Coordinates of C-alpha atoms in Angstrom, one line a residue:
M98 CA 22.8 -0.4 5.4
S99 CA 25.6 -1.9 7.5
V100 CA 25.8 -1.9 11.3
V101 CA 26.8 1.5 12.6
T102 CA 30.4 1.8 13.9
L103 CA 31.0 4.1 16.8
T104 CA 34.0 6.4 16.8
T105 CA 35.1 4.9 20.1
T106 CA 35.2 1.4 21.5
A107 CA 31.7 1.2 23.1
T108 CA 32.3 -0.2 26.5
P109 CA 29.4 0.5 28.8
A110 CA 31.2 3.4 30.4
R111 CA 31.9 5.1 27.0
A112 CA 28.5 4.4 25.5
A113 CA 26.8 5.8 28.5
G114 CA 27.0 9.4 27.2
L115 CA 26.1 8.5 23.6
S116 CA 23.5 10.7 22.1
P117 CA 20.8 9.5 19.7
F118 CA 22.0 12.1 17.3
D119 CA 25.5 10.5 17.2
I120 CA 24.2 7.7 14.9
A121 CA 24.6 8.4 11.2
G122 CA 22.2 7.1 8.7
R123 CA 19.4 6.2 11.1
G124 CA 16.7 8.0 12.9
A125 CA 15.0 11.3 12.0
T126 CA 16.5 14.2 10.2
V127 CA 15.7 17.1 12.5
P128 CA 16.0 20.9 12.1
F129 CA 17.8 21.5 15.3
I130 CA 21.2 20.8 17.0
E131 CA 21.1 19.3 20.4
H132 CA 23.4 20.3 23.3
E133 CA 23.4 18.4 26.6
A134 CA 23.6 20.6 29.7
E135 CA 26.1 18.4 31.4
N136 CA 28.5 19.0 28.6
A137 CA 28.1 22.7 28.5
T138 CA 29.7 25.4 30.6
H139 CA 27.9 25.8 33.9
N140 CA 28.3 26.7 37.6
G141 CA 25.5 24.5 38.9
T142 CA 25.5 21.0 40.2
R143 CA 25.9 18.1 37.7
I144 CA 23.4 15.3 38.7
G145 CA 23.7 11.7 37.7
P146 CA 24.4 9.5 36.0
N147 CA 21.6 7.5 37.6
R148 CA 19.0 5.1 36.1
R149 CA 17.0 4.4 39.2
Y150 CA 13.4 5.1 38.5
G151 CA 12.0 8.0 40.5
T152 CA 15.2 10.0 40.5
L153 CA 15.6 13.2 38.6
P154 CA 18.6 12.1 36.5
S155 CA 16.9 8.8 35.6
E156 CA 14.6 10.8 33.3
A157 CA 17.2 13.0 31.8
S158 CA 18.6 12.5 28.4
G159 CA 21.8 10.5 28.9
R160 CA 20.8 10.2 32.5
E161 CA 22.6 13.4 33.5
A162 CA 21.6 17.0 33.9
V163 CA 22.5 20.2 35.7
T164 CA 20.7 21.7 38.7
L165 CA 20.8 25.4 39.4
D166 CA 19.7 26.4 42.9
A167 CA 21.1 29.9 43.5
V168 CA 20.7 33.4 41.9
G169 CA 23.3 33.8 39.1
E170 CA 23.8 30.1 38.5
Y171 CA 23.6 29.1 34.8
V172 CA 24.2 26.7 32.0
E173 CA 25.8 28.3 29.0
F174 CA 25.8 26.7 25.5
N175 CA 28.1 27.7 22.7
L176 CA 26.2 27.8 19.4
T177 CA 27.8 25.6 16.7
A178 CA 25.5 27.0 13.9
P179 CA 23.4 30.1 13.5
A180 CA 20.2 29.9 15.5
N181 CA 17.1 32.1 16.2
A182 CA 15.2 29.7 18.5
I183 CA 15.7 27.4 21.4
T184 CA 13.7 24.5 22.9
F185 CA 15.1 23.5 26.3
R186 CA 14.2 20.6 28.5
Y187 CA 14.0 21.4 32.2
S188 CA 12.4 20.4 35.5
I189 CA 11.3 22.5 38.5
P190 CA 9.8 21.1 41.7
D191 CA 6.1 20.7 42.0
N192 CA 4.1 22.6 44.6
A193 CA 2.7 21.0 47.7
A194 CA -0.8 20.7 46.2
G195 CA 0.3 19.1 42.9
T196 CA -1.4 21.9 41.0
G197 CA 1.9 23.2 39.5
R198 CA 4.5 25.8 40.1
D199 CA 5.2 28.7 37.6
A200 CA 8.5 30.6 37.4
T201 CA 10.8 32.2 34.8
I202 CA 14.5 31.7 33.8
D203 CA 16.6 34.3 32.0
L204 CA 17.7 33.7 28.5
R205 CA 21.0 35.6 27.7
A206 CA 23.1 35.9 24.6
N207 CA 26.8 36.8 25.2
G208 CA 25.8 38.0 28.6
T209 CA 23.0 40.3 27.5
L210 CA 19.4 39.6 28.6
V211 CA 17.2 38.5 25.8
K212 CA 14.0 37.7 27.7
A213 CA 12.7 35.9 30.8
V214 CA 11.2 32.5 29.6
P215 CA 8.3 31.1 31.5
V216 CA 8.7 27.6 32.9
T217 CA 6.2 25.4 34.8
S218 CA 5.7 22.1 36.6
K219 CA 2.1 21.9 35.5
Y220 CA 2.8 19.4 32.8
G221 CA 5.1 17.2 34.8
W222 CA 5.1 15.5 38.2
Y223 CA 2.7 12.6 38.2
Y224 CA 2.1 10.4 41.2
G225 CA 0.7 7.1 42.4
G226 CA 0.0 4.0 40.3
Y227 CA -1.2 3.7 36.7
P228 CA -3.0 5.7 35.3
F229 CA -1.4 8.2 37.8
N230 CA -2.6 11.5 39.3
N231 CA -1.5 14.9 40.5
N232 CA -1.6 14.1 44.3
P233 CA 1.9 14.5 45.9
G234 CA 0.6 12.6 48.9
D235 CA 0.8 9.4 46.8
I236 CA 3.9 7.5 46.1
N237 CA 5.9 7.1 42.9
P238 CA 6.6 10.7 41.7
H239 CA 7.8 10.6 38.1
H240 CA 7.6 12.4 34.7
F241 CA 9.5 15.3 36.0
Y242 CA 10.6 17.2 32.9
D243 CA 8.9 19.5 30.4
E244 CA 10.1 21.6 27.5
A245 CA 9.8 25.3 26.7
R246 CA 10.5 27.0 23.4
T247 CA 11.0 30.6 22.3
L248 CA 12.2 32.6 19.4
F249 CA 15.2 34.9 20.1
G250 CA 13.9 37.7 17.9
T251 CA 17.1 37.8 16.0
T252 CA 19.6 35.3 14.5
Y253 CA 22.8 34.7 16.5
P254 CA 25.9 33.4 14.7
A255 CA 27.9 30.3 15.5
G256 CA 30.1 31.0 18.5
T257 CA 27.4 33.0 20.4
K258 CA 27.1 32.0 24.1
I259 CA 23.5 31.3 25.0
R260 CA 22.9 31.2 28.7
L261 CA 20.0 30.0 30.8
Q262 CA 20.5 31.7 34.2
V263 CA 18.6 31.9 37.4
S264 CA 17.5 35.5 38.3
S265 CA 15.4 34.5 41.4
T266 CA 14.6 31.5 43.5
A267 CA 11.5 33.1 45.0
Q268 CA 9.2 31.2 42.6
S269 CA 11.2 28.0 42.4
P270 CA 14.0 26.9 44.6
T271 CA 15.7 24.9 41.8
F272 CA 15.9 24.7 38.0
T273 CA 17.3 21.5 36.5
I274 CA 18.4 21.9 32.8
D275 CA 18.7 18.7 30.8
L276 CA 19.4 19.9 27.3
A277 CA 18.8 22.6 24.7
D278 CA 17.9 22.3 21.0
F279 CA 18.9 25.2 18.9
E280 CA 17.5 25.8 15.4
L281 CA 17.3 28.4 12.6
V282 CA 13.5 28.7 12.1
A283 CA 12.5 30.0 8.7
A284 CA 10.3 33.0 8.3
P285 CA 6.5 32.2 8.3
I286 CA 5.2 30.5 5.2
T287 CA 3.5 32.9 2.8
K288 CA -0.3 32.5 2.5
P289 CA -1.0 30.6 -0.7
A290 CA -3.5 31.7 -3.3
N291 CA -7.1 30.5 -3.4
V292 CA -7.2 29.3 0.2
I293 CA -9.9 29.8 2.8
D294 CA -8.5 31.9 5.7
V295 CA -9.8 30.9 9.2
V296 CA -9.3 34.5 10.3
T297 CA -10.3 36.8 7.4
D298 CA -13.0 34.5 6.0
F299 CA -14.5 33.0 9.2
G300 CA -13.5 35.2 12.0
A301 CA -11.2 32.9 14.1
D302 CA -9.4 34.8 16.8
P303 CA -5.6 34.7 16.4
T304 CA -5.0 36.2 19.9
G305 CA -6.5 33.2 21.6
A306 CA -8.8 35.3 23.7
T307 CA -12.0 33.6 22.5
D308 CA -12.9 30.1 21.5
S309 CA -12.5 29.6 17.7
T310 CA -13.7 25.9 17.5
A311 CA -16.9 26.7 15.6
R312 CA -15.2 29.0 13.2
F313 CA -12.5 26.5 12.4
Q314 CA -15.2 23.8 11.9
A315 CA -17.1 26.1 9.5
A316 CA -13.9 26.8 7.6
V317 CA -12.9 23.2 7.1
D318 CA -16.4 22.3 6.1
A319 CA -16.3 25.0 3.5
G320 CA -12.9 23.9 2.4
R321 CA -14.3 20.4 1.7
A322 CA -17.4 21.7 -0.1
Q323 CA -15.4 24.0 -2.3
G324 CA -12.3 21.9 -2.8
R325 CA -10.0 24.5 -1.3
A326 CA -7.3 24.4 1.3
V327 CA -7.9 26.0 4.6
W328 CA -5.2 28.4 5.9
I329 CA -4.2 29.0 9.5
P330 CA -2.2 32.3 9.7
S331 CA 0.2 33.1 12.4
G332 CA -1.5 33.3 15.8
N333 CA -2.4 31.4 18.9
F334 CA -5.9 30.0 18.4
T335 CA -8.0 28.6 21.3
L336 CA -10.1 25.5 20.6
W337 CA -12.4 24.1 23.2
D338 CA -13.2 21.0 21.3
H339 CA -12.2 18.8 18.3
V340 CA -12.3 20.1 14.8
V341 CA -13.4 17.3 12.6
V342 CA -11.8 17.2 9.1
D343 CA -12.7 15.2 6.0
G344 CA -11.5 15.7 2.4
V345 CA -9.6 18.9 3.2
T346 CA -6.2 20.3 3.6
L347 CA -5.5 22.3 6.8
R348 CA -2.2 24.1 6.8
G349 CA -0.4 26.9 8.6
A350 CA 2.5 29.3 8.5
G351 CA 4.8 26.8 10.3
P352 CA 4.7 25.1 13.7
W353 CA 6.5 28.1 15.4
Y354 CA 3.8 30.5 14.1
S355 CA 0.4 28.9 13.7
V356 CA -0.5 27.3 17.1
L357 CA -3.7 25.6 18.2
G358 CA -4.4 25.0 21.9
G359 CA -6.9 25.3 24.6
R360 CA -9.4 23.3 26.7
H361 CA -13.0 23.8 27.7
P362 CA -13.1 25.7 30.9
T363 CA -15.7 23.5 32.6
D364 CA -16.0 20.2 30.5
R365 CA -12.4 19.2 30.9
K366 CA -12.7 16.1 28.6
R367 CA -13.1 18.5 25.6
A368 CA -9.9 20.1 24.3
A369 CA -8.1 21.2 21.2
G370 CA -7.5 18.5 18.6
I371 CA -7.9 17.7 14.9
Y372 CA -9.9 14.5 14.4
G373 CA -11.0 12.4 11.6
K374 CA -14.5 10.9 11.7
Y375 CA -14.9 7.7 13.7
V376 CA -16.0 4.6 12.0
N377 CA -19.3 3.3 13.5
G378 CA -18.4 1.2 16.5
G379 CA -15.0 3.0 16.9
G380 CA -13.9 5.6 19.3
Y381 CA -12.5 3.4 22.0
R382 CA -11.4 5.3 25.1
G383 CA -13.7 8.2 24.4
E384 CA -17.2 9.2 23.5
I385 CA -18.3 9.7 19.8
R386 CA -20.1 12.9 19.2
P387 CA -22.6 12.9 16.4
H388 CA -20.5 14.9 13.9
E389 CA -17.7 12.4 14.3
A390 CA -19.5 9.2 13.4
G391 CA -19.6 7.5 10.0
G392 CA -15.9 7.7 9.0
P393 CA -13.2 7.2 8.2
S394 CA -12.4 10.6 6.9
R395 CA -10.4 10.5 3.6
N396 CA -8.0 12.6 1.7
V397 CA -7.0 14.9 4.7
T398 CA -3.7 16.8 4.8
L399 CA -2.6 18.5 8.1
R400 CA 0.6 20.4 7.8
D401 CA 2.8 23.2 9.1
F402 CA 1.2 24.1 12.4
A403 CA 1.4 23.2 16.1
I404 CA -1.1 21.7 18.6
I405 CA 0.1 22.6 22.0
G406 CA -2.5 21.6 24.5
D407 CA -3.3 21.9 28.2
I408 CA -3.6 18.3 29.4
R409 CA -2.1 17.9 32.9
E410 CA -3.4 14.5 33.9
R411 CA -4.1 11.1 32.4
V412 CA -7.7 10.0 32.0
D413 CA -7.8 7.2 29.4
E414 CA -11.5 7.7 28.6
D415 CA -11.0 11.3 27.6
Q416 CA -10.3 12.0 23.9
V417 CA -7.9 14.9 24.5
N418 CA -5.3 14.0 21.9
A419 CA -3.7 16.2 19.3
I420 CA -4.9 14.1 16.4
G421 CA -7.4 11.3 16.5
G422 CA -10.4 9.5 14.9
A423 CA -9.9 7.7 11.6
M424 CA -8.3 9.1 8.5
S425 CA -7.6 7.1 5.3
D426 CA -5.4 8.2 2.4
S427 CA -4.2 11.1 4.6
V428 CA -1.0 12.8 5.7
V429 CA 0.2 14.7 8.8
D430 CA 3.3 16.6 7.8
N431 CA 5.5 19.0 9.9
V432 CA 3.1 19.2 12.9
W433 CA 4.3 19.9 16.4
M434 CA 2.3 18.1 19.1
Q435 CA 2.9 18.9 22.7
H436 CA 1.0 18.8 26.1
T437 CA -1.8 16.6 24.9
K438 CA -2.7 13.1 26.1
V439 CA -1.5 11.3 23.0
G440 CA 0.0 12.9 20.0
A441 CA -2.0 10.8 17.6
W442 CA -4.4 8.0 18.7
M443 CA -5.9 6.6 15.6
D444 CA -9.0 4.3 15.8
G445 CA -9.6 2.3 12.6
P446 CA -10.6 0.8 10.4
M447 CA -8.5 3.1 8.3
N448 CA -5.9 2.7 5.6
N449 CA -2.9 4.6 4.1
F450 CA -2.2 7.2 6.8
T451 CA 1.2 8.9 7.3
I452 CA 2.8 11.0 10.0
R453 CA 6.1 12.5 8.8
N454 CA 8.6 15.3 9.6
S455 CA 6.9 16.0 12.9
R456 CA 7.7 16.5 16.6
I457 CA 5.8 14.9 19.5
L458 CA 6.8 16.1 22.9
D459 CA 5.7 15.9 26.5
Q460 CA 2.6 13.7 26.3
T461 CA 0.8 12.3 29.3
A462 CA 0.4 8.9 27.5
D463 CA 1.6 7.6 24.0
G464 CA 3.3 9.5 21.3
V465 CA 1.4 7.7 18.5
N466 CA -0.9 4.6 18.8
F467 CA -2.3 2.9 15.7
H468 CA -5.2 1.4 17.6
W469 CA -7.0 -1.5 15.8
G470 CA -7.7 -1.8 12.1
V471 CA -5.0 0.6 11.0
T472 CA -3.4 -0.7 7.7
N473 CA -0.6 0.3 5.4
S474 CA 0.2 3.3 7.6
T475 CA 3.4 4.8 8.8
V476 CA 5.2 7.2 11.1
T477 CA 8.5 8.3 9.6
N478 CA 11.2 11.0 10.1
T479 CA 9.5 12.1 13.3
F480 CA 11.1 13.1 16.6
V481 CA 9.5 11.9 19.9
R482 CA 10.5 12.7 23.4
N483 CA 9.1 12.5 27.0
T484 CA 6.0 10.4 26.4
G485 CA 4.2 9.0 29.4
D486 CA 3.6 5.7 27.7
D487 CA 4.7 3.9 24.6
A488 CA 6.4 6.4 22.2
L489 CA 5.3 4.7 18.9
A490 CA 2.8 1.9 19.3
M491 CA 0.6 -0.3 17.2
W492 CA -2.2 -2.1 19.1
A493 CA -4.3 -4.5 17.1
D494 CA -7.1 -4.5 19.6
T495 CA -10.1 -6.5 18.2
V496 CA -9.3 -5.6 14.5
P497 CA -6.0 -6.6 12.8
N498 CA -3.3 -4.0 12.1
V499 CA -1.6 -4.9 8.8
G500 CA 1.3 -3.6 6.7
N501 CA 2.2 -0.7 9.0
S502 CA 5.7 0.7 9.6
F503 CA 7.7 2.9 12.0
T504 CA 10.8 4.1 10.1
F505 CA 13.6 6.6 10.5
N506 CA 12.4 8.0 13.7
T507 CA 14.4 9.3 16.7
I508 CA 12.9 8.6 20.2
G509 CA 14.4 10.0 23.4
V510 CA 13.3 9.4 27.1
T511 CA 10.2 7.3 27.1
I512 CA 9.0 7.6 30.7
L513 CA 6.8 4.4 30.8
A514 CA 6.7 1.3 28.6
N515 CA 8.4 1.1 25.2
H516 CA 10.0 3.2 22.6
L517 CA 8.6 1.1 19.7
V518 CA 6.1 -1.7 20.0
T519 CA 3.6 -3.8 18.0
Y520 CA 0.9 -5.5 20.1
G521 CA -0.2 -8.1 17.6
G522 CA -0.3 -7.2 13.9
R523 CA 0.6 -8.7 10.6
D524 CA 3.5 -7.8 8.3
I525 CA 4.9 -5.0 10.4
R526 CA 8.1 -3.1 9.8
I527 CA 10.2 -1.3 12.5
T528 CA 13.3 -0.1 10.7
D529 CA 16.1 2.5 10.7
N530 CA 15.1 4.1 14.1
V531 CA 17.3 5.4 16.9
T532 CA 16.0 5.1 20.5
A533 CA 17.6 6.3 23.8
D534 CA 16.7 6.2 27.5
S535 CA 13.7 4.1 28.4
V536 CA 12.8 4.7 32.1
T537 CA 10.5 2.0 33.4
N538 CA 8.1 -0.9 32.6
G539 CA 9.3 -1.4 29.1
G540 CA 12.2 -1.5 26.7
G541 CA 13.4 -0.3 23.4
I542 CA 11.5 -2.6 20.9
H543 CA 8.7 -4.9 21.9
V544 CA 6.8 -7.5 19.9
A545 CA 4.0 -9.1 21.8
N546 CA 0.6 -10.9 21.9
R547 CA -0.3 -8.8 24.8
Y548 CA -3.1 -6.5 26.1
T549 CA -6.8 -6.6 25.6
G550 CA -8.0 -8.0 22.3
V551 CA -4.6 -9.2 21.0
N552 CA -5.3 -12.8 20.1
G553 CA -6.7 -14.9 17.3
P554 CA -6.9 -12.8 14.1
T555 CA -5.2 -9.8 15.7
A556 CA -2.2 -11.7 17.0
V557 CA 1.4 -11.4 15.7
A558 CA 1.4 -12.9 12.2
G559 CA 3.2 -12.8 8.8
T560 CA 6.6 -11.2 8.8
I561 CA 7.7 -8.8 11.5
T562 CA 10.8 -6.9 10.3
V563 CA 13.0 -5.3 12.9
A564 CA 16.0 -4.0 11.0
R565 CA 18.7 -1.4 11.1
N566 CA 17.8 0.1 14.5
T567 CA 20.1 1.5 17.2
L568 CA 19.1 1.2 20.8
I569 CA 20.9 3.2 23.4
R570 CA 20.4 2.7 27.2
N571 CA 17.2 0.8 26.5
G572 CA 15.5 -1.6 28.9
N573 CA 14.8 -0.8 32.6
S574 CA 13.5 -2.1 35.9
D575 CA 9.8 -3.0 36.0
Y576 CA 8.5 -1.8 39.4
N577 CA 5.6 -4.4 39.3
W578 CA 7.7 -7.4 38.3
Q579 CA 10.7 -6.4 40.4
F580 CA 13.2 -7.4 37.7
G581 CA 14.7 -5.8 34.6
V582 CA 13.1 -5.7 31.1
G583 CA 15.3 -6.2 28.1
A584 CA 16.2 -3.7 25.4
I585 CA 14.4 -5.9 22.8
W586 CA 11.8 -8.2 24.3
F587 CA 9.0 -10.6 23.4
S588 CA 5.8 -11.5 25.2
A589 CA 3.2 -14.1 24.4
L590 CA 1.0 -13.4 27.3
N591 CA -2.4 -13.8 25.5
Q592 CA -1.4 -16.6 23.2
P593 CA 1.8 -18.2 21.8
I594 CA 3.6 -16.4 19.1
Q595 CA 3.8 -19.0 16.4
G596 CA 3.6 -19.2 12.7
A597 CA 5.0 -15.7 12.3
S598 CA 8.5 -14.8 11.1
I599 CA 10.2 -12.2 13.4
V600 CA 13.5 -11.1 11.9
V601 CA 15.8 -8.8 13.9
S602 CA 18.7 -7.8 11.7
D603 CA 21.5 -5.2 11.3
T604 CA 20.9 -3.8 14.8
D605 CA 23.0 -2.2 17.5
I606 CA 22.0 -2.7 21.1
L607 CA 24.3 -0.3 23.1
D608 CA 24.6 0.0 26.9
S609 CA 21.4 -1.8 27.8
S610 CA 20.3 -1.0 31.3
Y611 CA 19.5 -4.6 32.1
A612 CA 19.4 -7.5 29.5
A613 CA 19.9 -6.9 25.8
L614 CA 17.4 -9.6 24.7
H615 CA 14.4 -10.9 26.7
W616 CA 11.6 -13.5 26.5
I617 CA 8.7 -13.5 29.0
E618 CA 5.1 -14.7 29.4
G619 CA 4.3 -17.6 27.0
A620 CA 6.0 -19.5 24.2
T621 CA 7.4 -18.0 21.1
S622 CA 8.9 -19.3 17.9
G623 CA 10.0 -18.1 14.5
I624 CA 12.4 -15.4 15.9
S625 CA 15.8 -14.9 14.2
F626 CA 18.7 -12.6 14.9
N627 CA 21.1 -11.7 12.1
N628 CA 24.0 -9.4 12.3
V629 CA 23.3 -7.9 15.7
R630 CA 25.8 -6.2 18.0
I631 CA 25.3 -6.1 21.7
D632 CA 27.8 -3.7 23.3
G633 CA 27.2 -3.3 27.0
A634 CA 24.5 -4.8 29.1
G635 CA 23.8 -4.1 32.8
T636 CA 22.9 -7.7 33.5
Y637 CA 22.7 -10.4 30.7
A638 CA 23.0 -10.8 27.0
L639 CA 19.8 -13.0 27.1
Q640 CA 17.1 -13.1 29.8
V641 CA 14.9 -16.1 29.3
Q642 CA 11.7 -16.5 31.3
A643 CA 9.6 -18.3 28.7
P644 CA 10.1 -21.3 26.3
S645 CA 11.1 -20.1 22.8
Q646 CA 12.8 -21.3 19.6
V647 CA 15.3 -18.8 18.4
S648 CA 18.1 -18.7 15.8
F649 CA 21.3 -16.6 16.0
T650 CA 23.7 -15.7 13.2
N651 CA 26.5 -13.2 13.5
V652 CA 25.3 -12.0 16.9
R653 CA 28.3 -10.6 18.8
A654 CA 28.2 -9.5 22.5
T655 CA 30.8 -7.6 24.5
G656 CA 30.6 -5.8 27.8
I657 CA 28.1 -8.1 29.5
A658 CA 28.0 -7.3 33.2
Q659 CA 27.5 -10.9 34.4
S660 CA 30.1 -13.5 33.9
N661 CA 27.4 -15.9 32.8
P662 CA 25.8 -14.2 29.8
I663 CA 22.4 -16.0 30.0
H664 CA 19.8 -16.1 32.7
N665 CA 17.5 -19.1 31.9
C666 CA 15.2 -20.9 34.3
V667 CA 13.2 -22.7 31.6
G668 CA 16.0 -25.0 30.7
S669 CA 15.7 -26.9 27.5
G670 CA 12.4 -25.1 26.7
F671 CA 14.6 -22.4 25.3
Q672 CA 16.0 -23.8 22.0
I673 CA 18.9 -22.1 20.3
T674 CA 19.9 -22.7 16.7
Q675 CA 23.3 -21.2 16.0
G676 CA 24.6 -20.0 12.6
A677 CA 28.1 -18.7 11.9
G678 CA 29.8 -15.6 13.5
N679 CA 28.4 -15.7 17.0
S680 CA 30.5 -14.6 20.0
G681 CA 30.3 -13.4 23.6
W682 CA 26.7 -14.4 24.5
Y683 CA 26.4 -18.2 24.5
T684 CA 26.9 -20.6 27.3
A685 CA 25.9 -24.2 27.6
N686 CA 25.2 -23.8 31.3
P687 CA 23.0 -20.7 31.9
Y688 CA 22.5 -19.2 35.3
C689 CA 19.2 -19.6 37.1
G690 CA 19.0 -17.7 40.4
P691 CA 18.3 -14.4 42.1
W692 CA 18.3 -11.2 39.9
P693 CA 21.6 -9.3 40.3
E694 CA 21.9 -5.6 40.6
P695 CA 22.6 -4.1 37.2
Q696 CA 26.1 -2.7 36.5
W697 CA 25.9 0.6 34.6
G698 CA 28.6 2.6 33.0
G699 CA 26.4 5.7 33.7

């Protein structure tokens, strides 16, 4: 695939409003059409653009949104295709206690009220330092936005005006609308033949009024014993604990219809989730209960349902993820994961695991983490937004990750850390993704020997392929380091990166918030850039803070904010080999001095 060509000349100012869905041939194929609020008709206040961490527009898609603060104010979207459902991203202020504020906003079609949609601040507004809390008395408020979804009850044709309108400011003084995703949701999937039904066969409660954990567990155990799939009909099912699956298919009527959620009312570290069995010695960051030991689970299929949890804080020791444990030879397909700690935290050893065609939204921590000993596994054609830590991560902590890939995913607004990262790992592929809007303490793509356990046999090794990715408004300021982090960056904190081949090719780095390319913390070698376009950077083309050996061929840079395109205080320790076709980024006399303020087009 050739490098994507934009329809306009991508100066920083013009690229600033670029959507991740404007990039053809890369990223996930999604079932919705996205509309940004700032580009819609409205009578509110447009906020942004602003990329300063801790500000409301800095966490908005495209770094702009619309605030409504009076009765009758609205954002109105014009449907470009038939739709019967909306998911909208919004923020309302937290309450003084940090326990959350609840309100409603009106949904109207061509002026007629459809329904009042509940909104809340309970899943946003974190404070303090990592791993954060819900105490507004602490500094560092962030993670402001959440998403709400609802079916219209009918299908509206293209041209219909869909309005989000304030009917009262009694419950919330303001409503900030970032965007709306409109889709035509198909009718519920028909129940297949010869399945075990969690409701009719095992008495699970589709109203959610009672805990159905034991009934789900009995159904999946029976499914494994009988070689039959287990069916989740339409309903909202409450689970107070994990359901552990092995050798079974668990499927639903679709992620808009079959919904799992819930949390134990007193033991808050127990919550809804579908888990594989842990391998003995696994289960890092959480206890192993007896029925979970002895994995990995094998031959599991999870498909066509949603896990929408009730996790409002980040406690790393708690296993309150949508999907977890270890699953080999298994598939997660068309699963919606929202309001859990991590969408899928997978503790190996495990092999041949796939997440595809899914949505991961509004997590307190990672979207997906392949955590040690995960091999030949992938996340593909998946949409991730508003994660509180790395969106898609591989962390080879104590046991190598080998042969994994992140491909054809679209990632928007990662609040902390990176869109895509491999911490250690051998023969890893990060290809054909689109990322947009990283907020703080990370960048777009990161390759590193960094974090606990990443050294020796778990370190970066083999061939790391980073190809055909588009990075939009990536990189940001690190509030600990007090300087910017690059859109693509490398760290050798734990040990040097050497002996591996890291190939970055056919990649577009657009409107980086700080530097486009960045080296920090320890020596690296074996990195090559081939056919890479840098179009707009808030500071430098290259930010060099560690000795490295790097080759560049057909790397072209334009729109670099600083007149000297390289910041380098390690001198000759940064060794450049140039091939043909380079332009706009090289100087024989790099700058070494104080960090400049970034120059942003938006």
